[in-house]
mmCIF file of C-alpha atoms and ligand atoms in Angstrom:
data_model
loop_
_atom_site.group_PDB
_atom_site.id
_atom_site.type_symbol
_atom_site.label_atom_id
_atom_site.label_comp_id
_atom_site.label_asym_id
_atom_site.label_seq_id
_atom_site.Cartn_x
_atom_site.Cartn_y
_atom_site.Cartn_z
ATOM 1 C CA UNK A 11 31.318 9.404 -11.503
ATOM 2 C CA UNK A 12 28.036 11.427 -11.514
ATOM 3 C CA UNK A 13 25.781 10.787 -14.603
ATOM 4 C CA UNK A 14 23.323 12.936 -15.686
ATOM 5 C CA UNK A 15 20.791 10.959 -13.611
ATOM 6 C CA UNK A 16 22.316 11.377 -10.348
ATOM 7 C CA UNK A 17 22.768 15.053 -11.145
ATOM 8 C CA UNK A 18 18.988 15.383 -11.318
ATOM 9 C CA UNK A 19 18.547 13.243 -8.645
ATOM 10 C CA UNK A 20 20.587 15.527 -6.173
ATOM 11 C CA UNK A 21 18.738 18.247 -7.618
ATOM 12 C CA UNK A 22 15.403 16.680 -6.612
ATOM 13 C CA UNK A 23 14.128 15.692 -10.171
ATOM 14 C CA UNK A 24 11.110 13.509 -9.482
ATOM 15 C CA UNK A 25 11.227 11.746 -13.069
ATOM 16 C CA UNK A 26 14.984 11.029 -12.315
ATOM 17 C CA UNK A 27 14.475 9.614 -8.874
ATOM 18 C CA UNK A 28 11.256 7.719 -10.345
ATOM 19 C CA UNK A 29 13.445 5.899 -13.045
ATOM 20 C CA UNK A 30 16.231 4.823 -10.358
ATOM 21 C CA UNK A 31 13.315 3.485 -8.269
ATOM 22 C CA UNK A 32 12.109 1.663 -10.943
ATOM 23 C CA UNK A 33 15.728 0.379 -11.655
ATOM 24 C CA UNK A 34 15.763 -0.892 -8.187
ATOM 25 C CA UNK A 35 12.675 -2.525 -8.010
ATOM 26 C CA UNK A 36 13.505 -4.491 -11.271
ATOM 27 C CA UNK A 37 17.002 -5.039 -9.575
ATOM 28 C CA UNK A 38 18.727 -4.144 -12.686
ATOM 29 C CA UNK A 39 22.937 -4.068 -12.869
ATOM 30 C CA UNK A 40 22.473 -0.195 -13.386
ATOM 31 C CA UNK A 41 20.809 0.335 -10.099
ATOM 32 C CA UNK A 42 23.498 -0.621 -8.122
ATOM 33 C CA UNK A 43 25.905 1.565 -9.801
ATOM 34 C CA UNK A 44 23.741 4.354 -9.570
ATOM 35 C CA UNK A 45 23.026 3.537 -5.528
ATOM 36 C CA UNK A 46 27.112 3.627 -5.345
ATOM 37 C CA UNK A 47 27.218 7.091 -6.820
ATOM 38 C CA UNK A 48 24.374 8.619 -4.523
ATOM 39 C CA UNK A 49 25.515 6.976 -1.343
ATOM 40 C CA UNK A 50 27.807 9.831 -0.122
ATOM 41 C CA UNK A 51 24.658 12.255 -0.398
ATOM 42 C CA UNK A 52 22.888 10.363 2.051
ATOM 43 C CA UNK A 53 22.342 10.304 5.868
ATOM 44 C CA UNK A 54 20.751 13.784 6.298
ATOM 45 C CA UNK A 55 17.157 13.180 6.482
ATOM 46 C CA UNK A 56 15.210 12.174 9.280
ATOM 47 C CA UNK A 57 13.842 8.603 8.692
ATOM 48 C CA UNK A 58 10.270 8.012 10.255
ATOM 49 C CA UNK A 59 8.692 4.494 10.453
ATOM 50 C CA UNK A 60 4.941 4.498 10.738
ATOM 51 C CA UNK A 61 3.686 0.643 11.564
ATOM 52 C CA UNK A 62 0.544 -0.919 12.826
ATOM 53 C CA UNK A 63 -2.115 -3.521 12.130
ATOM 54 C CA UNK A 64 -4.145 -2.867 9.016
ATOM 55 C CA UNK A 65 -6.651 -0.329 8.806
ATOM 56 C CA UNK A 66 -5.629 1.680 12.278
ATOM 57 C CA UNK A 67 -5.213 4.908 10.082
ATOM 58 C CA UNK A 68 -1.543 4.880 9.207
ATOM 59 C CA UNK A 69 -1.924 6.416 5.686
ATOM 60 C CA UNK A 70 -4.354 9.163 7.157
ATOM 61 C CA UNK A 71 -1.951 9.996 9.768
ATOM 62 C CA UNK A 72 1.079 10.383 7.264
ATOM 63 C CA UNK A 73 -1.482 12.418 5.148
ATOM 64 C CA UNK A 74 -1.832 14.864 8.196
ATOM 65 C CA UNK A 75 1.811 14.661 9.095
ATOM 66 C CA UNK A 76 2.861 15.620 5.489
ATOM 67 C CA UNK A 77 0.780 18.602 5.971
ATOM 68 C CA UNK A 78 2.310 19.710 9.117
ATOM 69 C CA UNK A 79 5.705 19.251 8.007
ATOM 70 C CA UNK A 80 5.035 21.235 4.867
ATOM 71 C CA UNK A 81 3.604 24.091 6.992
ATOM 72 C CA UNK A 82 7.351 24.323 8.749
ATOM 73 C CA UNK A 83 8.873 24.167 5.216
ATOM 74 C CA UNK A 84 10.346 20.734 5.323
ATOM 75 C CA UNK A 85 10.494 18.400 2.490
ATOM 76 C CA UNK A 86 8.637 15.148 2.839
ATOM 77 C CA UNK A 87 9.162 11.848 1.144
ATOM 78 C CA UNK A 88 6.741 8.920 1.716
ATOM 79 C CA UNK A 89 7.390 5.115 0.887
ATOM 80 C CA UNK A 90 4.177 2.976 1.433
ATOM 81 C CA UNK A 91 5.390 -0.688 1.586
ATOM 82 C CA UNK A 92 2.450 -2.736 0.903
ATOM 83 C CA UNK A 93 2.224 -6.491 1.596
ATOM 84 C CA UNK A 94 -1.442 -6.713 1.564
ATOM 85 C CA UNK A 95 -1.720 -5.849 -2.336
ATOM 86 C CA UNK A 96 -0.578 -9.655 -3.100
ATOM 87 C CA UNK A 97 -4.220 -10.164 -1.654
ATOM 88 C CA UNK A 98 -6.390 -7.283 -2.583
ATOM 89 C CA UNK A 99 -4.465 -5.528 -5.239
ATOM 90 C CA UNK A 100 -6.352 -2.308 -4.303
ATOM 91 C CA UNK A 101 -4.633 -0.902 -1.019
ATOM 92 C CA UNK A 102 -1.943 0.981 -3.141
ATOM 93 C CA UNK A 103 -4.673 2.984 -5.105
ATOM 94 C CA UNK A 104 -6.212 3.615 -1.947
ATOM 95 C CA UNK A 105 -3.075 5.236 -0.394
ATOM 96 C CA UNK A 106 -2.749 7.188 -3.429
ATOM 97 C CA UNK A 107 -6.161 8.526 -3.639
ATOM 98 C CA UNK A 108 -5.713 9.411 0.213
ATOM 99 C CA UNK A 109 -2.515 11.212 -0.386
ATOM 100 C CA UNK A 110 -3.282 12.830 -3.701
ATOM 101 C CA UNK A 111 -4.016 16.364 -2.393
ATOM 102 C CA UNK A 112 -0.034 16.355 -2.071
ATOM 103 C CA UNK A 113 0.546 15.292 -5.647
ATOM 104 C CA UNK A 114 0.986 18.693 -7.085
ATOM 105 C CA UNK A 115 3.326 20.109 -3.965
ATOM 106 C CA UNK A 116 6.902 19.845 -5.308
ATOM 107 C CA UNK A 117 8.142 19.292 -1.752
ATOM 108 C CA UNK A 118 6.220 15.972 -1.239
ATOM 109 C CA UNK A 119 7.529 12.744 -3.121
ATOM 110 C CA UNK A 120 5.223 9.498 -2.629
ATOM 111 C CA UNK A 121 6.278 6.360 -3.797
ATOM 112 C CA UNK A 122 4.649 2.649 -3.324
ATOM 113 C CA UNK A 123 6.739 -0.399 -3.079
ATOM 114 C CA UNK A 124 5.260 -3.724 -3.463
ATOM 115 C CA UNK A 125 6.652 -6.278 -0.729
ATOM 116 C CA UNK A 126 6.556 -9.217 -2.966
ATOM 117 C CA UNK A 127 9.379 -10.843 -4.664
ATOM 118 C CA UNK A 128 12.302 -9.370 -3.267
ATOM 119 C CA UNK A 129 15.478 -11.495 -3.393
ATOM 120 C CA UNK A 130 17.256 -9.486 -0.629
ATOM 121 C CA UNK A 131 14.355 -8.980 1.644
ATOM 122 C CA UNK A 132 11.970 -6.021 2.604
ATOM 123 C CA UNK A 133 15.106 -4.125 4.266
ATOM 124 C CA UNK A 134 17.458 -3.941 1.336
ATOM 125 C CA UNK A 135 14.619 -2.646 -1.232
ATOM 126 C CA UNK A 136 13.475 -0.054 1.262
ATOM 127 C CA UNK A 137 16.809 1.170 2.350
ATOM 128 C CA UNK A 138 17.733 1.996 -1.274
ATOM 129 C CA UNK A 139 14.386 3.687 -1.841
ATOM 130 C CA UNK A 140 15.275 5.824 1.250
ATOM 131 C CA UNK A 141 18.809 6.728 -0.324
ATOM 132 C CA UNK A 142 17.313 7.973 -3.240
ATOM 133 C CA UNK A 143 14.679 10.176 -1.375
ATOM 134 C CA UNK A 144 17.265 11.355 0.854
ATOM 135 C CA UNK A 145 19.756 12.113 -1.752
ATOM 136 C CA UNK A 146 17.038 13.954 -3.233
ATOM 137 C CA UNK A 147 17.313 16.295 -0.105
ATOM 138 C CA UNK A 148 13.961 15.380 1.764
ATOM 139 C CA UNK A 149 14.027 16.440 5.188
ATOM 140 C CA UNK A 150 11.699 13.802 6.406
ATOM 141 C CA UNK A 151 11.167 10.248 4.942
ATOM 142 C CA UNK A 152 7.991 8.627 6.120
ATOM 143 C CA UNK A 153 8.017 4.776 5.551
ATOM 144 C CA UNK A 154 4.361 2.979 6.162
ATOM 145 C CA UNK A 155 4.630 -0.638 6.792
ATOM 146 C CA UNK A 156 1.587 -2.860 7.830
ATOM 147 C CA UNK A 157 2.303 -4.509 11.377
ATOM 148 C CA UNK A 158 2.331 -8.011 10.144
ATOM 149 C CA UNK A 159 5.064 -10.448 10.623
ATOM 150 C CA UNK A 160 8.758 -9.632 9.771
ATOM 151 C CA UNK A 161 8.204 -6.341 8.276
ATOM 152 C CA UNK A 162 7.204 -4.504 11.370
ATOM 153 C CA UNK A 163 10.525 -5.655 12.843
ATOM 154 C CA UNK A 164 12.719 -4.635 10.068
ATOM 155 C CA UNK A 165 11.361 -1.115 10.408
ATOM 156 C CA UNK A 166 12.699 -0.653 13.804
ATOM 157 C CA UNK A 167 16.118 -1.389 12.141
ATOM 158 C CA UNK A 168 15.666 1.129 9.059
ATOM 159 C CA UNK A 169 13.961 4.172 10.774
ATOM 160 C CA UNK A 170 15.419 6.636 13.119
ATOM 161 C CA UNK A 171 12.193 7.217 14.973
ATOM 162 C CA UNK A 172 9.386 4.358 14.604
ATOM 163 C CA UNK A 173 5.701 5.110 15.511
ATOM 164 C CA UNK A 174 3.342 2.334 16.392
ATOM 165 C CA UNK A 175 -0.414 3.255 15.644
ATOM 166 C CA UNK A 176 -3.113 1.296 17.521
ATOM 167 C CA UNK A 177 -6.780 2.066 18.037
ATOM 168 C CA UNK A 178 -9.112 1.779 20.716
ATOM 169 C CA UNK A 179 -10.431 -1.830 21.683
ATOM 170 C CA UNK A 180 -6.782 -3.279 20.935
ATOM 171 C CA UNK A 181 -5.780 -4.631 24.387
ATOM 172 C CA UNK A 182 -6.454 -8.362 23.345
ATOM 173 C CA UNK A 183 -4.327 -7.591 20.025
ATOM 174 C CA UNK A 184 -1.395 -5.970 21.967
ATOM 175 C CA UNK A 185 -1.169 -9.130 23.863
ATOM 176 C CA UNK A 186 -0.339 -11.203 20.745
ATOM 177 C CA UNK A 187 1.666 -8.466 18.839
ATOM 178 C CA UNK A 188 5.245 -9.438 18.692
ATOM 179 C CA UNK A 189 7.339 -8.303 21.491
ATOM 180 C CA UNK A 190 9.718 -6.843 19.458
ATOM 181 C CA UNK A 191 7.583 -4.017 18.177
ATOM 182 C CA UNK A 192 6.056 -3.026 21.546
ATOM 183 C CA UNK A 193 9.707 -2.689 22.860
ATOM 184 C CA UNK A 194 11.107 -1.133 19.937
ATOM 185 C CA UNK A 195 8.636 1.708 19.320
ATOM 186 C CA UNK A 196 9.959 5.283 19.995
ATOM 187 C CA UNK A 197 6.131 6.757 19.911
ATOM 188 C CA UNK A 198 2.688 5.193 20.485
ATOM 189 C CA UNK A 199 -0.255 6.539 18.802
ATOM 190 C CA UNK A 200 -3.902 5.682 19.717
ATOM 191 C CA UNK A 201 -5.613 6.692 16.909
ATOM 192 C CA UNK A 202 -9.352 6.683 16.281
ATOM 193 C CA UNK A 203 -9.653 8.323 19.848
ATOM 194 C CA UNK A 204 -13.118 9.598 18.849
ATOM 195 C CA UNK A 205 -14.097 5.944 19.272
ATOM 196 C CA UNK A 206 -14.863 4.468 22.926
ATOM 197 C CA UNK A 207 -11.807 2.832 24.823
ATOM 198 C CA UNK A 208 -8.743 5.136 24.063
ATOM 199 C CA UNK A 209 -8.113 6.167 27.364
ATOM 200 C CA UNK A 210 -8.287 2.687 28.587
ATOM 201 C CA UNK A 211 -5.925 1.653 26.080
ATOM 202 C CA UNK A 212 -3.706 4.279 26.961
ATOM 203 C CA UNK A 213 -3.526 3.108 30.472
ATOM 204 C CA UNK A 214 -3.028 -0.370 29.509
ATOM 205 C CA UNK A 215 -0.157 0.700 27.346
ATOM 206 C CA UNK A 216 1.150 2.713 30.238
ATOM 207 C CA UNK A 217 1.125 -0.495 32.745
ATOM 208 C CA UNK A 218 2.994 -2.465 29.915
ATOM 209 C CA UNK A 219 5.609 -0.220 29.285
ATOM 210 C CA UNK A 220 6.113 0.288 32.823
ATOM 211 C CA UNK A 221 6.800 -3.430 33.117
ATOM 212 C CA UNK A 222 9.096 -3.353 30.453
ATOM 213 C CA UNK A 223 11.002 -0.528 32.157
ATOM 214 C CA UNK A 224 10.432 1.593 29.134
ATOM 215 C CA UNK A 225 9.095 4.397 31.431
ATOM 216 C CA UNK A 226 12.212 4.340 33.312
ATOM 217 C CA UNK A 227 14.685 4.407 30.718
ATOM 218 C CA UNK A 228 16.461 7.223 28.953
ATOM 219 C CA UNK A 229 13.717 7.771 26.530
ATOM 220 C CA UNK A 230 10.360 7.586 27.549
ATOM 221 C CA UNK A 231 8.124 7.024 24.783
ATOM 222 C CA UNK A 232 5.142 9.224 24.646
ATOM 223 C CA UNK A 233 1.515 7.746 24.250
ATOM 224 C CA UNK A 234 -0.441 10.145 21.950
ATOM 225 C CA UNK A 235 -4.221 10.221 21.460
ATOM 226 C CA UNK A 236 -4.999 10.962 17.747
ATOM 227 C CA UNK A 237 -8.011 11.434 15.504
ATOM 228 C CA UNK A 238 -6.160 11.597 12.242
ATOM 229 C CA UNK A 239 -9.015 11.839 9.864
ATOM 230 C CA UNK A 240 -10.110 14.999 11.983
ATOM 231 C CA UNK A 241 -6.601 16.657 12.162
ATOM 232 C CA UNK A 242 -6.429 16.002 15.944
ATOM 233 C CA UNK A 243 -3.275 15.156 17.917
ATOM 234 C CA UNK A 244 -1.009 15.694 14.779
ATOM 235 C CA UNK A 245 0.795 18.871 16.347
ATOM 236 C CA UNK A 246 1.235 16.816 19.466
ATOM 237 C CA UNK A 247 2.746 14.053 17.401
ATOM 238 C CA UNK A 248 5.097 16.124 15.358
ATOM 239 C CA UNK A 249 6.450 17.809 18.670
ATOM 240 C CA UNK A 250 7.098 14.164 19.870
ATOM 241 C CA UNK A 251 8.851 13.414 16.877
ATOM 242 C CA UNK A 252 11.184 16.430 16.983
ATOM 243 C CA UNK A 253 11.744 15.633 20.766
ATOM 244 C CA UNK A 254 12.884 12.050 19.836
ATOM 245 C CA UNK A 255 15.084 13.784 17.093
ATOM 246 C CA UNK A 256 16.671 16.033 19.732
ATOM 247 C CA UNK A 257 17.238 12.924 22.047
ATOM 248 C CA UNK A 258 18.803 10.914 19.635
ATOM 249 C CA UNK A 259 21.293 13.491 18.695
ATOM 250 C CA UNK A 260 22.066 14.518 22.239
ATOM 251 C CA UNK A 261 22.314 11.016 23.483
ATOM 252 C CA UNK A 262 24.380 9.714 20.761
ATOM 253 C CA UNK A 263 21.907 7.386 19.904
ATOM 254 C CA UNK A 264 21.469 8.437 16.210
ATOM 255 C CA UNK A 265 25.264 7.672 15.851
ATOM 256 C CA UNK A 266 24.603 4.269 17.233
ATOM 257 C CA UNK A 267 21.470 3.725 15.235
ATOM 258 C CA UNK A 268 23.180 4.459 11.955
ATOM 259 C CA UNK A 269 26.102 2.271 12.641
ATOM 260 C CA UNK A 270 23.892 -0.811 13.406
ATOM 261 C CA UNK A 271 22.131 0.297 9.856
ATOM 262 C CA UNK A 272 25.277 0.509 8.192
ATOM 263 C CA UNK A 273 26.380 -2.823 9.444
ATOM 264 C CA UNK A 274 22.936 -4.576 8.340
ATOM 265 C CA UNK A 275 23.517 -2.792 4.605
ATOM 266 C CA UNK A 276 27.001 -4.353 4.640
ATOM 267 C CA UNK A 277 26.307 -7.594 5.671
ATOM 268 C CA UNK A 278 23.217 -7.685 3.279
ATOM 269 C CA UNK A 279 25.532 -6.843 0.257
ATOM 270 C CA UNK A 280 28.095 -9.095 1.269
ATOM 271 C CA UNK A 281 25.624 -11.848 0.796
ATOM 272 C CA UNK A 282 23.842 -10.858 -2.268
ATOM 273 C CA UNK A 283 27.409 -10.171 -3.898
ATOM 274 C CA UNK A 284 28.513 -13.534 -2.814
ATOM 275 C CA UNK A 285 25.317 -15.006 -3.880
ATOM 276 C CA UNK A 286 25.963 -13.680 -7.572
ATOM 277 C CA UNK A 287 29.667 -14.222 -7.516
ATOM 278 C CA UNK A 288 29.101 -17.753 -7.014
ATOM 279 C CA UNK A 289 26.160 -18.161 -9.220
ATOM 280 C CA UNK A 290 28.434 -16.730 -11.877
ATOM 281 C CA UNK A 291 30.816 -19.373 -11.789
ATOM 282 C CA UNK A 292 28.786 -22.477 -10.699
ATOM 283 C CA UNK A 293 29.893 -25.008 -13.489
ATOM 284 C CA UNK A 294 26.707 -26.745 -14.711
ATOM 285 C CA UNK A 295 28.369 -30.083 -15.589
ATOM 286 C CA UNK A 296 29.835 -29.901 -12.053
ATOM 287 C CA UNK A 297 26.428 -29.083 -10.642
ATOM 288 C CA UNK A 298 24.923 -32.101 -12.175
ATOM 289 C CA UNK A 299 27.309 -34.411 -10.636
ATOM 290 C CA UNK A 300 26.823 -33.054 -7.410
ATOM 291 C CA UNK A 301 23.235 -33.501 -7.611
ATOM 292 C CA UNK A 302 23.573 -37.007 -8.674
ATOM 293 C CA UNK A 303 25.801 -37.622 -5.535
ATOM 294 C CA UNK A 304 23.236 -35.767 -3.377
ATOM 295 C CA UNK A 305 20.370 -37.845 -4.448
ATOM 296 C CA UNK A 306 22.483 -41.133 -3.790
ATOM 297 C CA UNK A 307 23.661 -39.606 -0.738
ATOM 298 C CA UNK A 308 27.182 -39.847 -1.417
ATOM 299 C CA UNK A 309 27.512 -36.145 -0.121
ATOM 300 C CA UNK A 310 25.543 -33.858 1.724
ATOM 301 C CA UNK A 311 24.279 -30.250 0.854
ATOM 302 C CA UNK A 312 26.545 -28.816 3.449
ATOM 303 C CA UNK A 313 29.812 -30.101 2.404
ATOM 304 C CA UNK A 314 28.636 -29.765 -1.088
ATOM 305 C CA UNK A 315 27.902 -26.063 -0.789
ATOM 306 C CA UNK A 316 31.490 -25.674 0.653
ATOM 307 C CA UNK A 317 33.031 -27.367 -2.199
ATOM 308 C CA UNK A 318 31.254 -25.070 -4.450
ATOM 309 C CA UNK A 319 32.576 -22.052 -2.513
ATOM 310 C CA UNK A 320 35.996 -23.148 -2.442
ATOM 311 C CA UNK A 321 36.084 -24.056 -6.146
ATOM 312 C CA UNK A 322 34.877 -20.708 -7.246
ATOM 313 C CA UNK A 323 37.314 -18.620 -5.353
ATOM 314 C CA UNK A 324 40.116 -20.788 -6.398
ATOM 315 C CA UNK A 325 39.236 -20.241 -10.166
ATOM 316 C CA UNK A 326 39.930 -16.572 -9.639
HETATM 317 N N1 GTP B 407 -13.233 7.255 13.237
HETATM 318 C C1 GTP B 407 -12.067 7.260 12.717
HETATM 319 N N2 GTP B 407 -11.827 6.870 11.589
HETATM 320 C C2 GTP B 407 -10.528 7.074 11.171
HETATM 321 C C3 GTP B 407 -9.431 7.925 11.838
HETATM 322 N N3 GTP B 407 -8.299 8.035 11.003
HETATM 323 C C4 GTP B 407 -8.635 7.125 9.827
HETATM 324 N N4 GTP B 407 -9.647 6.612 9.964
HETATM 325 C C5 GTP B 407 -10.488 5.698 8.851
HETATM 326 O O1 GTP B 407 -9.841 4.508 9.110
HETATM 327 C C6 GTP B 407 -9.657 3.983 7.712
HETATM 328 C C7 GTP B 407 -8.502 3.233 7.605
HETATM 329 O O2 GTP B 407 -7.654 4.472 7.418
HETATM 330 P P1 GTP B 407 -6.182 4.315 6.728
HETATM 331 O O3 GTP B 407 -5.596 5.631 6.825
HETATM 332 O O4 GTP B 407 -6.448 3.668 5.320
HETATM 333 O O5 GTP B 407 -5.376 2.988 7.593
HETATM 334 P P2 GTP B 407 -4.245 2.369 7.312
HETATM 335 O O6 GTP B 407 -3.438 1.647 8.523
HETATM 336 O O7 GTP B 407 -3.240 2.950 6.405
HETATM 337 O O8 GTP B 407 -4.693 0.906 6.635
HETATM 338 P P3 GTP B 407 -3.860 -0.226 5.873
HETATM 339 O O9 GTP B 407 -2.785 0.707 4.806
HETATM 340 O O10 GTP B 407 -4.517 -0.865 4.717
HETATM 341 O O11 GTP B 407 -3.207 -1.155 6.758
HETATM 342 C C8 GTP B 407 -10.213 5.129 6.899
HETATM 343 O O12 GTP B 407 -11.632 4.851 6.485
HETATM 344 C C9 GTP B 407 -10.071 6.493 7.561
HETATM 345 O O13 GTP B 407 -10.876 7.349 6.972
HETATM 346 C C10 GTP B 407 -9.886 8.348 13.223
HETATM 347 O O14 GTP B 407 -9.055 9.347 13.850
HETATM 348 N N5 GTP B 407 -11.167 8.172 13.541
HETATM 349 MG MG1 MG B 408 -2.332 2.490 4.717
#
């Protein structure tokens, strides 16, 4: 059943979408019901992941991309995921200020998501946020993640097109990056090309991609030099994004990626449903006894867990 809130979200209402996003962040039971209702209206937007080490200019690049997409009359959603705010508390504000010139544009919707404390992992929360923006009928959804740790690998599974942003002088850093992101990225941007060493980095990347066979595969990732802060290289990047989108559709790769994503969402949903199902049925008395047995080594956590699961299922 479509509630009033869902109707409003489908019409692109910013306040309604904001409310659902808050419910998602707070992981309220309502959020699940509402996500169920909007699911049929998702799957239309092109999802672009923008990742890379801290400070390379991801937000500045996204800001410039918004301007370009809007010029083509495309509507844009932005989700800035911010693991660094745990330490600084200020990065979110920085992004907001940077993208503020779009804040009065009805065709642009920007939201930040703090990456801390998510029981279902980053991908679950991000995917839910993407669904909301998708249902709002945004043509393009840009997701900014700082390329550090697991989040940068997760983005590959969430996005249709992943852009890895680097800056000159990063040759050594590349050697240390997780192999997955270099292999998985669809487009490389060398931002801050106004600084020395951009061409060098481009050559290093080319060699690396050749070694990995990426330049002989079906999709050859472009390497684009950009100066986001001066708007340089942005048109080329937009063309490359659209070229990738065309490739995804014509090669059948889009279908494949979306199936993989559906699988990821399904397994995540199974895990969290099972977890709350079991938690709801755990008998405290029984739990105390099991804990005693564990401490006294009369049983082990693996057998005890299976016992709890079996007992919960038999109860129904
Ligand atoms: N010289 C130069 N500076 C740039 C360029 N693009 C962005 N910057 C500057 O780099 C700094 C960081 O830019 P951001 O867009 O915040 O970078 P970010 O990757 O989003 O940073 P985090 O979200 O903190 O990881 C800012 O001071 C920008 O003005 C560029 O092309 N050339
Ligand atoms: Mg940023």
